[in-house]
PDB file of C-alpha atoms in Angstrom:
ATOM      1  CA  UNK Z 473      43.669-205.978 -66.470  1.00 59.00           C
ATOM      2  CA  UNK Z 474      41.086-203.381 -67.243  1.00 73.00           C
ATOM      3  CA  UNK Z 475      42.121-201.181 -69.852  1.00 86.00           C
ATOM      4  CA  UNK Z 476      40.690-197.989 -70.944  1.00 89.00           C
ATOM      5  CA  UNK Z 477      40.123-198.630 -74.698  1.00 85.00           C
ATOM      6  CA  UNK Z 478      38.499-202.021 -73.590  1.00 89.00           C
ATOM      7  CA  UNK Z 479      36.049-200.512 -70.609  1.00 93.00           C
ATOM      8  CA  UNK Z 480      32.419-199.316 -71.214  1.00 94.00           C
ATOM      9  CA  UNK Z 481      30.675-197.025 -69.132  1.00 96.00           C
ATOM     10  CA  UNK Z 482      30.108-198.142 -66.001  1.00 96.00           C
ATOM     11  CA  UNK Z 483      32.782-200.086 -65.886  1.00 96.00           C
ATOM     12  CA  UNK Z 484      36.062-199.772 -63.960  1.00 96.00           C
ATOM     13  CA  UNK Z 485      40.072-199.352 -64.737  1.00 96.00           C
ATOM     14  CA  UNK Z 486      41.723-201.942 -62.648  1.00 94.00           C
ATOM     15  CA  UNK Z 487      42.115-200.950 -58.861  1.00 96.00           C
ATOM     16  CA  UNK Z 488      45.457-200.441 -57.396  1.00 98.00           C
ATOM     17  CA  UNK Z 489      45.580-200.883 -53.634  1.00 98.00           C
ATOM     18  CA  UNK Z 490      48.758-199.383 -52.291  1.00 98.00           C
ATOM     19  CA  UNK Z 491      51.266-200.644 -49.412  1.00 98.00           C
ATOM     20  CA  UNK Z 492      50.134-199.221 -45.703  1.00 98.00           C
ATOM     21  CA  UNK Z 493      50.811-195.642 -45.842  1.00 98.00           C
ATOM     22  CA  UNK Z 494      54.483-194.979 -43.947  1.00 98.00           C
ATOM     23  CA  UNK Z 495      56.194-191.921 -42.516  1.00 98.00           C
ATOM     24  CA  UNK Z 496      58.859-192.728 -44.959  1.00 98.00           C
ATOM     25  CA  UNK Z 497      56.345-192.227 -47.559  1.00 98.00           C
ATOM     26  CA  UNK Z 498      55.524-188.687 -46.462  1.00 98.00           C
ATOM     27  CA  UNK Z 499      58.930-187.362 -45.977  1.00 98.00           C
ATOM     28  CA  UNK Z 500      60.023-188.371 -49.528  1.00 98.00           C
ATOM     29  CA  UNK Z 501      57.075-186.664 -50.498  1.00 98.00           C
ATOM     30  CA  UNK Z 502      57.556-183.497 -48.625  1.00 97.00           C
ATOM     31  CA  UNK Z 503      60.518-183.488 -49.889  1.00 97.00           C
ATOM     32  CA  UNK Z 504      59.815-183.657 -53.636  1.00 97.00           C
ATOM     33  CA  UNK Z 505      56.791-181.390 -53.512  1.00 96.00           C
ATOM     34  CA  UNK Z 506      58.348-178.880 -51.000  1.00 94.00           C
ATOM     35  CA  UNK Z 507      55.396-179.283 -48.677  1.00 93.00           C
ATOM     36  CA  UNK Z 508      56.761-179.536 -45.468  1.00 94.00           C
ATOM     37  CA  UNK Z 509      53.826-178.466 -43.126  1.00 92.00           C
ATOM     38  CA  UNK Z 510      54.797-180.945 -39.997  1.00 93.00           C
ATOM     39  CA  UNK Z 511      51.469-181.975 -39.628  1.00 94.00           C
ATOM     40  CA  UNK Z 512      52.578-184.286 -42.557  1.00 96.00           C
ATOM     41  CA  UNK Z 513      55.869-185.634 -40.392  1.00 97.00           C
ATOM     42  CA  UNK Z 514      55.644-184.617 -36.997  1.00 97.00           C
ATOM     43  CA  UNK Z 515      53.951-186.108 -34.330  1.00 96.00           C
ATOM     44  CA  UNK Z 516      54.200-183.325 -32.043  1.00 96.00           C
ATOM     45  CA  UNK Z 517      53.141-180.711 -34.588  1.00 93.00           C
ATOM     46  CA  UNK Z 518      50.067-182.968 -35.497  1.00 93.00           C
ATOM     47  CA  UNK Z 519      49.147-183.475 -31.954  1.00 93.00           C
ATOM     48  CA  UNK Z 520      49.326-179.674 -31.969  1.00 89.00           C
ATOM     49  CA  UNK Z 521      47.061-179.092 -34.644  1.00 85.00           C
ATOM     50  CA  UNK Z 522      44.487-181.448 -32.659  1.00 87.00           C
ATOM     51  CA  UNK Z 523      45.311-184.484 -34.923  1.00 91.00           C
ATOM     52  CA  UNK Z 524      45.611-188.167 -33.653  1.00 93.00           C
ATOM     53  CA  UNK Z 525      48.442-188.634 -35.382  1.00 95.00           C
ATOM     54  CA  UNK Z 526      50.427-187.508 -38.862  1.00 96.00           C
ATOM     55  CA  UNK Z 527      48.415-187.001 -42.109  1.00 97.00           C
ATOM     56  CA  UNK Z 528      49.481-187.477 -45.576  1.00 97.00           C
ATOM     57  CA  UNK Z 529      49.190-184.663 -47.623  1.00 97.00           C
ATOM     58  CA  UNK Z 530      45.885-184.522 -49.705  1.00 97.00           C
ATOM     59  CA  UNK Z 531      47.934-183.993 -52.816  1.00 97.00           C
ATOM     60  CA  UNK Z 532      50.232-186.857 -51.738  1.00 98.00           C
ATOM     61  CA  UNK Z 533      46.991-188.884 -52.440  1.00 98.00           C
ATOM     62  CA  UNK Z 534      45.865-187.393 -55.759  1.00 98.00           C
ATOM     63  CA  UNK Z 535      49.118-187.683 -57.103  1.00 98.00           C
ATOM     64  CA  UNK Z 536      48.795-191.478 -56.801  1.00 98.00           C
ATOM     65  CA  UNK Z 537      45.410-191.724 -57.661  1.00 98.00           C
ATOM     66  CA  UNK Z 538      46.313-190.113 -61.295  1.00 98.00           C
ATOM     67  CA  UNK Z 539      48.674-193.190 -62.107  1.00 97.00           C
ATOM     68  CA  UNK Z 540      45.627-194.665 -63.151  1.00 98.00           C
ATOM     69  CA  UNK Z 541      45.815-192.699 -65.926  1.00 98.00           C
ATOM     70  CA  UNK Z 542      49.231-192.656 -66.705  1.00 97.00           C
ATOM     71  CA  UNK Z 543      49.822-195.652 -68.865  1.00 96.00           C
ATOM     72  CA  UNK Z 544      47.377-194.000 -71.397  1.00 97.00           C
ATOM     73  CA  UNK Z 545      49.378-191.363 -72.618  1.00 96.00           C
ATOM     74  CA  UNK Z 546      49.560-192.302 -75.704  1.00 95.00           C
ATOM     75  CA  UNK Z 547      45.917-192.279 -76.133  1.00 96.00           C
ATOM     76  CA  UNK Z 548      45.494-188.986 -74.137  1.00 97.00           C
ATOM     77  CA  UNK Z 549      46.161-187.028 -71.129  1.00 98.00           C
ATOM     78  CA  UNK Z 550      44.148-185.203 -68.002  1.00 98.00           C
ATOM     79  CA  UNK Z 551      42.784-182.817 -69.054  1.00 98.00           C
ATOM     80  CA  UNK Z 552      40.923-181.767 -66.308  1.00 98.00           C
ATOM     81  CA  UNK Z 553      41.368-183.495 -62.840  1.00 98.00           C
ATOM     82  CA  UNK Z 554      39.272-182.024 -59.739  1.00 98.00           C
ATOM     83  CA  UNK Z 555      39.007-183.120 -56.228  1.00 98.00           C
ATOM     84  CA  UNK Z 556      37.718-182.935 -52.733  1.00 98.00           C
ATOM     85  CA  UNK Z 557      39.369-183.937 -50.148  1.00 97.00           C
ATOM     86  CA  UNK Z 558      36.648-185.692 -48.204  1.00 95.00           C
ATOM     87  CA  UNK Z 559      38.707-187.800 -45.224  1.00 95.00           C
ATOM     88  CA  UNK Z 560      42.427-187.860 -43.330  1.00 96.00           C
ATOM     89  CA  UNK Z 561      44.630-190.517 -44.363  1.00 98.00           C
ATOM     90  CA  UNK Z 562      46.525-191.871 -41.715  1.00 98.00           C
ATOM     91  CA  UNK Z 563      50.338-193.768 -41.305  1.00 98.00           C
ATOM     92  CA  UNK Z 564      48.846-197.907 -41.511  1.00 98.00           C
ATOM     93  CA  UNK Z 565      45.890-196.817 -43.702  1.00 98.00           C
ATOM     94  CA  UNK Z 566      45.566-199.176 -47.010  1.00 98.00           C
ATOM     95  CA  UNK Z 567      44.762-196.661 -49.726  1.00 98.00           C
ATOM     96  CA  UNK Z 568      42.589-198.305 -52.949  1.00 98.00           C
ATOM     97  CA  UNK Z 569      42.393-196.216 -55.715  1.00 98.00           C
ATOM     98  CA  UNK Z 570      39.321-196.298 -58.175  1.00 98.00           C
ATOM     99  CA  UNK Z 571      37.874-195.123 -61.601  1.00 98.00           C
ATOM    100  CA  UNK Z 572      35.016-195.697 -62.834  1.00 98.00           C
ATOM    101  CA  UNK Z 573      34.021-194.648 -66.646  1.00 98.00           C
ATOM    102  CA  UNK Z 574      30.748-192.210 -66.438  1.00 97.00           C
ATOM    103  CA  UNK Z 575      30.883-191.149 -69.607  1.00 97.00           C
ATOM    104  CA  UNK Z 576      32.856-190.887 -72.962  1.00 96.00           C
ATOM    105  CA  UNK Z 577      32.494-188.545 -75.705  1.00 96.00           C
ATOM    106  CA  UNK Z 578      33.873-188.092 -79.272  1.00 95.00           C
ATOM    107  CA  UNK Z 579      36.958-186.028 -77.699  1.00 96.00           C
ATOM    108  CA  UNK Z 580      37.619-187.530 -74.224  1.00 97.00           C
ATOM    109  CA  UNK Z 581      36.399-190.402 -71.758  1.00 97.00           C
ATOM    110  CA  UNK Z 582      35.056-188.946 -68.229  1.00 98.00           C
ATOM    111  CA  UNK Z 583      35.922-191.128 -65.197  1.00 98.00           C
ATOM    112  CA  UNK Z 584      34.406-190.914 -61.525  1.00 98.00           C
ATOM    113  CA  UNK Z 585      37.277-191.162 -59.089  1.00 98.00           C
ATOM    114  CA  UNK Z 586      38.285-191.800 -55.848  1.00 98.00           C
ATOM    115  CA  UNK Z 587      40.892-192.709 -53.347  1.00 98.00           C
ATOM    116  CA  UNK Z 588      39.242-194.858 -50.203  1.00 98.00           C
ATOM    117  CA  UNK Z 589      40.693-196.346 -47.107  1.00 98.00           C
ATOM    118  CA  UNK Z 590      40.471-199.788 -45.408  1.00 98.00           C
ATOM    119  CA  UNK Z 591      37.281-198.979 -43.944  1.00 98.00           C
ATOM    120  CA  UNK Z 592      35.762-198.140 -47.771  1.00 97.00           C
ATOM    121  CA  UNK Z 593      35.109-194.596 -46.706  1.00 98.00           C
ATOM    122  CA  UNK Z 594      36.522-192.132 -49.334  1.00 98.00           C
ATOM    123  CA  UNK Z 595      39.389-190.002 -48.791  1.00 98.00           C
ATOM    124  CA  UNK Z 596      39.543-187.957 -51.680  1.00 98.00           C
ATOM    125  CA  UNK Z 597      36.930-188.097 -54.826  1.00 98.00           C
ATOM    126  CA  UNK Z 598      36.429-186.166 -57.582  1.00 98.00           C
ATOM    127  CA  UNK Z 599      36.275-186.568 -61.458  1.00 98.00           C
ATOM    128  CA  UNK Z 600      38.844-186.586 -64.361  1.00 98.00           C
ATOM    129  CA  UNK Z 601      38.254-185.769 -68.107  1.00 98.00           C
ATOM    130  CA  UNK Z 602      41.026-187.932 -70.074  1.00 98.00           C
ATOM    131  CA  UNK Z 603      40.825-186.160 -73.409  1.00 98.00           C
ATOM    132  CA  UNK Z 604      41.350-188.272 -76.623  1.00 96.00           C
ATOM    133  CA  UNK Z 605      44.817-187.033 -78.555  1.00 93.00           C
TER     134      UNK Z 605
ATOM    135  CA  UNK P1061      38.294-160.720 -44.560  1.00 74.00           C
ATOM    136  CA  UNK P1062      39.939-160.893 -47.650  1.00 87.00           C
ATOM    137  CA  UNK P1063      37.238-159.559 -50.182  1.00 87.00           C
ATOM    138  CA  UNK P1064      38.897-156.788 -50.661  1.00 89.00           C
ATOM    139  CA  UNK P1065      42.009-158.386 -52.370  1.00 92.00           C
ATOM    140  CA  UNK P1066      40.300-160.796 -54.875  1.00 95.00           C
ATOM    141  CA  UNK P1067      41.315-159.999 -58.072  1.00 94.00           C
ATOM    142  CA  UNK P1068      44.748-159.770 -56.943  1.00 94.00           C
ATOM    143  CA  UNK P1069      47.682-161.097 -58.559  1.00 96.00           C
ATOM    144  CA  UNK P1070      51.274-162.214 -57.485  1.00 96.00           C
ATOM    145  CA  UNK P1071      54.704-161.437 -59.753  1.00 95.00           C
ATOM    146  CA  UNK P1072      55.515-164.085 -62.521  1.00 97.00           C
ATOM    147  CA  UNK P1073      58.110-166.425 -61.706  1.00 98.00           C
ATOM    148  CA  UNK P1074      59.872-168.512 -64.096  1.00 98.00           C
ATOM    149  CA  UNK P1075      60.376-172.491 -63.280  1.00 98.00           C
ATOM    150  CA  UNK P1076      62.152-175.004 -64.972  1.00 98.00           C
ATOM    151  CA  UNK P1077      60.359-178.614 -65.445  1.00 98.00           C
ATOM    152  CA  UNK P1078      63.814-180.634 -64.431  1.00 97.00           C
ATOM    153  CA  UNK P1079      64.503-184.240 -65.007  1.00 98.00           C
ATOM    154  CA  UNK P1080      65.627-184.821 -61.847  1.00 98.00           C
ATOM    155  CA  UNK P1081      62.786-183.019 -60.056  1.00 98.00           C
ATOM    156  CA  UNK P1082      60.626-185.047 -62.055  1.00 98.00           C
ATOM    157  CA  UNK P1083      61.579-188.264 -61.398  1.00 98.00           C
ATOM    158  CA  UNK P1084      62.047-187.562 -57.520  1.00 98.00           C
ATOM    159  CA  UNK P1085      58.600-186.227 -57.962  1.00 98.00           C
ATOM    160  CA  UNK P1086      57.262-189.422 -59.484  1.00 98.00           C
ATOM    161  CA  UNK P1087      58.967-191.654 -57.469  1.00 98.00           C
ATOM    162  CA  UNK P1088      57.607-189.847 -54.592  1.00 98.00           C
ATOM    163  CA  UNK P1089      53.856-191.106 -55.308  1.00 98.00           C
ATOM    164  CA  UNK P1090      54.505-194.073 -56.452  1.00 98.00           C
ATOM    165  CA  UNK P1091      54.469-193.783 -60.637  1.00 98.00           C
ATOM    166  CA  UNK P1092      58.044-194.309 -62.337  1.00 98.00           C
ATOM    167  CA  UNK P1093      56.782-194.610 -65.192  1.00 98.00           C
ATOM    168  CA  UNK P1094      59.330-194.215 -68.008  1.00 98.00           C
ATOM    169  CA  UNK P1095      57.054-191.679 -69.784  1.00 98.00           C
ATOM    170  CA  UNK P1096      58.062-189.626 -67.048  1.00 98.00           C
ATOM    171  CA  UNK P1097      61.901-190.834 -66.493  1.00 98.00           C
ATOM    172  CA  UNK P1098      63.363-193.071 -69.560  1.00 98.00           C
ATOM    173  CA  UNK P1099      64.330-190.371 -72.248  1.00 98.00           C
ATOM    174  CA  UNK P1100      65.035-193.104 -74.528  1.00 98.00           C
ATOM    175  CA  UNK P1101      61.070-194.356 -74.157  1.00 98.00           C
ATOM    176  CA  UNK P1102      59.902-189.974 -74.297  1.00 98.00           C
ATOM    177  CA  UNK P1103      61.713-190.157 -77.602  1.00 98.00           C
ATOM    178  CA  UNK P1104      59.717-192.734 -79.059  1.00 98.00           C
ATOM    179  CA  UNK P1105      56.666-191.456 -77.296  1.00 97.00           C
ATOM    180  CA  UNK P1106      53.792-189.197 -78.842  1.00 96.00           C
ATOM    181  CA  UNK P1107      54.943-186.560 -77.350  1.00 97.00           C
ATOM    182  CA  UNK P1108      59.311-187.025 -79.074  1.00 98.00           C
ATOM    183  CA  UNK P1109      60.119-186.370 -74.922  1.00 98.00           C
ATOM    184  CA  UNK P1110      59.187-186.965 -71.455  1.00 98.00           C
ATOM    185  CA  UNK P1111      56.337-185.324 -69.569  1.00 98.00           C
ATOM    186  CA  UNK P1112      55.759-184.708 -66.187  1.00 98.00           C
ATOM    187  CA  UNK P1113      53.149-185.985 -64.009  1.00 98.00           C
ATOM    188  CA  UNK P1114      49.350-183.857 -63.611  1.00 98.00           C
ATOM    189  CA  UNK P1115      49.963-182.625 -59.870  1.00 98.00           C
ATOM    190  CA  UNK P1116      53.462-181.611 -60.713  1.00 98.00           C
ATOM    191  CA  UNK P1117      53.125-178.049 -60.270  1.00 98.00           C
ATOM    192  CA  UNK P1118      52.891-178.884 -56.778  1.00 95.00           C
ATOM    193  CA  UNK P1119      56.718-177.613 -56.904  1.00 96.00           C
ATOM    194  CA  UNK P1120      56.666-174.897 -58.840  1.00 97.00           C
ATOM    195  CA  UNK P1121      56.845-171.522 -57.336  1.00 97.00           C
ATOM    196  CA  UNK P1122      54.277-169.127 -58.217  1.00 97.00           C
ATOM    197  CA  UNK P1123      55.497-165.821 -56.550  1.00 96.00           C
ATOM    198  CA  UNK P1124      53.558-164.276 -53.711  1.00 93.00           C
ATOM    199  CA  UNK P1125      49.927-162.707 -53.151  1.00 92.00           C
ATOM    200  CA  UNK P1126      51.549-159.599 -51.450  1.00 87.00           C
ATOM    201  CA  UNK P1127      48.436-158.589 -49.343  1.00 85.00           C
ATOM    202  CA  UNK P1128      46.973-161.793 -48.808  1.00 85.00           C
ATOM    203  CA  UNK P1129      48.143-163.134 -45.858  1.00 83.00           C
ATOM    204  CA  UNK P1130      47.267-166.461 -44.824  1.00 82.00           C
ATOM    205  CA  UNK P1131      47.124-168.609 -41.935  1.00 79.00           C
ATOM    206  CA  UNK P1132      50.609-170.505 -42.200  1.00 73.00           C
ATOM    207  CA  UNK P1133      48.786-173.196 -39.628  1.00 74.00           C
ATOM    208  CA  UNK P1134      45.201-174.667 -39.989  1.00 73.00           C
ATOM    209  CA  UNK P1135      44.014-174.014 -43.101  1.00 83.00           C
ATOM    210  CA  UNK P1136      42.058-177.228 -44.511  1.00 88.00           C
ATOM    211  CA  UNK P1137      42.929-177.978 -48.032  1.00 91.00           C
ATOM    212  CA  UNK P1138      39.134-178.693 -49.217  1.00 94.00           C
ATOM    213  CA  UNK P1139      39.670-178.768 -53.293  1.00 97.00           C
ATOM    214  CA  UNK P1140      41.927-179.222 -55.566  1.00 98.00           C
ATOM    215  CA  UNK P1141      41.570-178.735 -59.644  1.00 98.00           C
ATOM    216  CA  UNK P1142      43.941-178.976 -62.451  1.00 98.00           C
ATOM    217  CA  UNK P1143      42.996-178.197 -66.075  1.00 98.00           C
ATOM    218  CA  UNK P1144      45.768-178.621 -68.621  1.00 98.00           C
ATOM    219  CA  UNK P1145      46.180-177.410 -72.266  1.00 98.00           C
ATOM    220  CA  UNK P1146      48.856-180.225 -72.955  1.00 98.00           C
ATOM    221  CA  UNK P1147      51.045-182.109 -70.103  1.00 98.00           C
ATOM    222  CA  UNK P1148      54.105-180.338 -68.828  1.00 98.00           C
ATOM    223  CA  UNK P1149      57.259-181.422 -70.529  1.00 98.00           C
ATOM    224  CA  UNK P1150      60.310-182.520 -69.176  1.00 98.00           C
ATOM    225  CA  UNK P1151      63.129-179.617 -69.992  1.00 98.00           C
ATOM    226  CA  UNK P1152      60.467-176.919 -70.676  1.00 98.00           C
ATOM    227  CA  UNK P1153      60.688-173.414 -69.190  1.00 98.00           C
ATOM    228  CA  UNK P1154      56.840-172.380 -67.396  1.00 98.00           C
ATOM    229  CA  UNK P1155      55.745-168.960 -65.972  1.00 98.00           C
ATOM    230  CA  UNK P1156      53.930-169.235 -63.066  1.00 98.00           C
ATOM    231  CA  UNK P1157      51.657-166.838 -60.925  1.00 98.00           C
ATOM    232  CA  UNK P1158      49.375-166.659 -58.307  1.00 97.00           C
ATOM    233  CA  UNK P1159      45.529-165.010 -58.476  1.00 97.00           C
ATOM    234  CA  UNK P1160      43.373-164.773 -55.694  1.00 97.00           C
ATOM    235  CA  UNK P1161      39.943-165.494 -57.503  1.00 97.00           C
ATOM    236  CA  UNK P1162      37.539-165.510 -54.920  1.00 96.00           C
ATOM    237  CA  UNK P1163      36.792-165.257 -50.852  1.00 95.00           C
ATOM    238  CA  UNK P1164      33.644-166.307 -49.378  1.00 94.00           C
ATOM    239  CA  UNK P1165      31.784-167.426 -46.052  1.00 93.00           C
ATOM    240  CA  UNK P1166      29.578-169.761 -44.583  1.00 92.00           C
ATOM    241  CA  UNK P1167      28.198-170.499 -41.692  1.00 90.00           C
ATOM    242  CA  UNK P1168      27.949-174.016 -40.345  1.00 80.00           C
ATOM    243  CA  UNK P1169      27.803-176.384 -37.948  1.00 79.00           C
ATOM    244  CA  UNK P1170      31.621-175.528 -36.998  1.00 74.00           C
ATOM    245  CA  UNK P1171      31.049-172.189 -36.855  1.00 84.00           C
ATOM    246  CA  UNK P1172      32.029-169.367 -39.874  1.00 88.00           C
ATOM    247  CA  UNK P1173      34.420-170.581 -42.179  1.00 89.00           C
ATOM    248  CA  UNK P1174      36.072-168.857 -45.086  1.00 91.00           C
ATOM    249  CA  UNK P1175      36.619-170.517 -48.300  1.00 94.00           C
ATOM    250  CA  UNK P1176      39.666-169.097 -49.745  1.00 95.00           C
ATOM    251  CA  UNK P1177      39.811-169.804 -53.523  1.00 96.00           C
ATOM    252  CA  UNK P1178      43.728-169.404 -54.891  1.00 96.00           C
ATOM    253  CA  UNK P1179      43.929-169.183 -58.862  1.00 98.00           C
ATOM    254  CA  UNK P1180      47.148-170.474 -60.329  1.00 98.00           C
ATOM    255  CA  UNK P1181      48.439-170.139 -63.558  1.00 98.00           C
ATOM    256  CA  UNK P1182      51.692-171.869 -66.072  1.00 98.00           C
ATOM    257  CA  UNK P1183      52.556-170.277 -69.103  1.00 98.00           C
ATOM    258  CA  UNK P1184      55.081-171.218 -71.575  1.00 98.00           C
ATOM    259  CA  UNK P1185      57.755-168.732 -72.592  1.00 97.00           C
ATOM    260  CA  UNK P1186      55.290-167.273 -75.345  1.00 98.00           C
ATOM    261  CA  UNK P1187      52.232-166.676 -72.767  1.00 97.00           C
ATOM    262  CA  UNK P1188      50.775-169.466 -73.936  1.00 98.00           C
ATOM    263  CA  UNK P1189      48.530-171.199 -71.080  1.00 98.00           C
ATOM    264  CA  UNK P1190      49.485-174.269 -70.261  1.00 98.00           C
ATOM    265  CA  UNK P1191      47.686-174.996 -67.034  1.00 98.00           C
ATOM    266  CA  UNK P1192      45.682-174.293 -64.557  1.00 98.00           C
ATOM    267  CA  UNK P1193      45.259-174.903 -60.427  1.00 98.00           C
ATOM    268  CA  UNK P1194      42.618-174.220 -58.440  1.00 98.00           C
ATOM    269  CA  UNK P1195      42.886-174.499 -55.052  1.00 97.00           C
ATOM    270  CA  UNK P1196      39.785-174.220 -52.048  1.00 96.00           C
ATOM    271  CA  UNK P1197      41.241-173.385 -48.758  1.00 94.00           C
ATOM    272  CA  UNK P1198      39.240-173.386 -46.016  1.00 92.00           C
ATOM    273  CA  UNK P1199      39.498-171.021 -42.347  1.00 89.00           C
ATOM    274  CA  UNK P1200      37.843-172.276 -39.476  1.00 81.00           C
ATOM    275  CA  UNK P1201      36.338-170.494 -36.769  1.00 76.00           C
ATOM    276  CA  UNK P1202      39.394-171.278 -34.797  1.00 72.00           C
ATOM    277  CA  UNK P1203      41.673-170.625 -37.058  1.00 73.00           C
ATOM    278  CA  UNK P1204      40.235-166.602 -37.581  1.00 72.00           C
ATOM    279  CA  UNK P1205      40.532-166.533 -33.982  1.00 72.00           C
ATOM    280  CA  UNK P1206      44.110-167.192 -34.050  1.00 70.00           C
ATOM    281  CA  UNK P1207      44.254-164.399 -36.584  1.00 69.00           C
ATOM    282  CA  UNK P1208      42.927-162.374 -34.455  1.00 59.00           C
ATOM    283  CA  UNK P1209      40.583-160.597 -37.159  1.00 47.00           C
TER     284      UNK P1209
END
């Protein structure tokens, strides 16, 4: 276990890899987040919209790339936490979700982030600034 | 198409950070995490309650751009960016609104696309700023089309 008061720079939290993305897992979020754009659920209203099949919402997959973070709160929180949305994630896709420390400061530790599928091609990537309590 | 409406803001709209919204919320992508859920382990935490997770505001409402009317299919959701004073905490009251802080174009190889760049804002019951969202949207070619603009 890689934790973030024991990483240096350039080193990583530990990865989580999470369970083959199901449609089960995209109606419970559409639910809780209120996003119900059928792309997300439908496979009509993706083939519609010129998709192969259903996509997970982006935010579906930042949300669980931030648990990273989360057992640190009682060192700090996000302070800032940006991303593109660089590929679709598909239903049977194997998700891995990464940080890497860049950086860390007096006030907060700086990660490089990102969210990549089976094939190692990043879905979502960005950066978060953990700020120090 | 829309440069004429940055600038423009939305009403306020109060929200309520709700433990069982929460926890659905976290459950949802994966992180039940009792920071979040236990109220027994928020006591005890840093924090004396629980907070909710970063891309929470997801679910809050936060009113409507009048004027700006977008695409309800085909926009691509190219960024996302939250910046937070403090987490959200569980039970709290938040004011939320809406800002449309920029509209641009580019050509590429897809044609012209608009980038579509939706300011949001949380406030606690003070007007203290809580949060931030930013949020890139992009139009496609097709998509104007479909406008018919």
């Amino acid at each position: 276990m890689n934790s973030l008061t024991q990483i240096k720079v350039g080193g990583s939290l530990s990865e989580v890899t999470l369970p083959p993305v199901s449609r089960l897992d995209l109606i419970k979020y559409a639910g809780a987040s209120l996003d119900f754009n059928p792309i997300h659920t439908i496979d009509e209203e993706a083939s519609k919209a010129g998709l192969p099949g259903v996509i997970a919402h982006g935010m579906w997959t930042m949300g669980n790339l931030a648990k990273l973070f989360t057992p640190y709160h009682e060192i700090g929180f996000m302070k800032d936490y940006q991303i593109r949305f660089s590929g679709m994630v598909f239903l049977g896709d194997v998700i891995t979700l990464k940080a890497v420390l860049s950086e860390e400061t007096e006030n907060a530790f700086i990660f490089s982030v990102r969210a990549v599928n089976q094939k190692e091609k990043d879905v979502i990537k960005g950066k978060v600034v953990f700020a120090k309590h | 198409m829309f440069h004429d409406l940055i600038g423009s803001k939305s009403n306020k709209v109060k929200n309520f950070v709700e433990h069982g919204r929460v926890k659905q919320f976290a459950e949802s992508i994966g992180d039940l995490h009792p920071i979040y859920v236990d109220e027994e382990y928020g006591r005890k935490s840093k924090y004396g309650r629980n907070i909710a997770p970063p891309t929470y505001p997801r679910v809050f409402d936060f009113g409507v751009l009048e004027q700006v009317k977008l695409p309800s299919k085909g926009l691509i959701h190219g960024e996302q960016r939250y910046i937070f004073k403090r987490p959200l905490f569980v039970g709290e009251e938040v004011y939320c609104y809406t800002e449309l802080q920029n509209y641009y174009e580019k050509t590429g190889g897809n044609g012209l696309m608009g980038f579509v760049v939706i300011k949001r804002y949380g406030e606690d019951p003070e007007g203290n700023l809580i949060f931030t969202e930013e949020m890139t949207a992009i139009i496609t070619e097709a998509v104007r089309k479909a406008m018919k603009v």
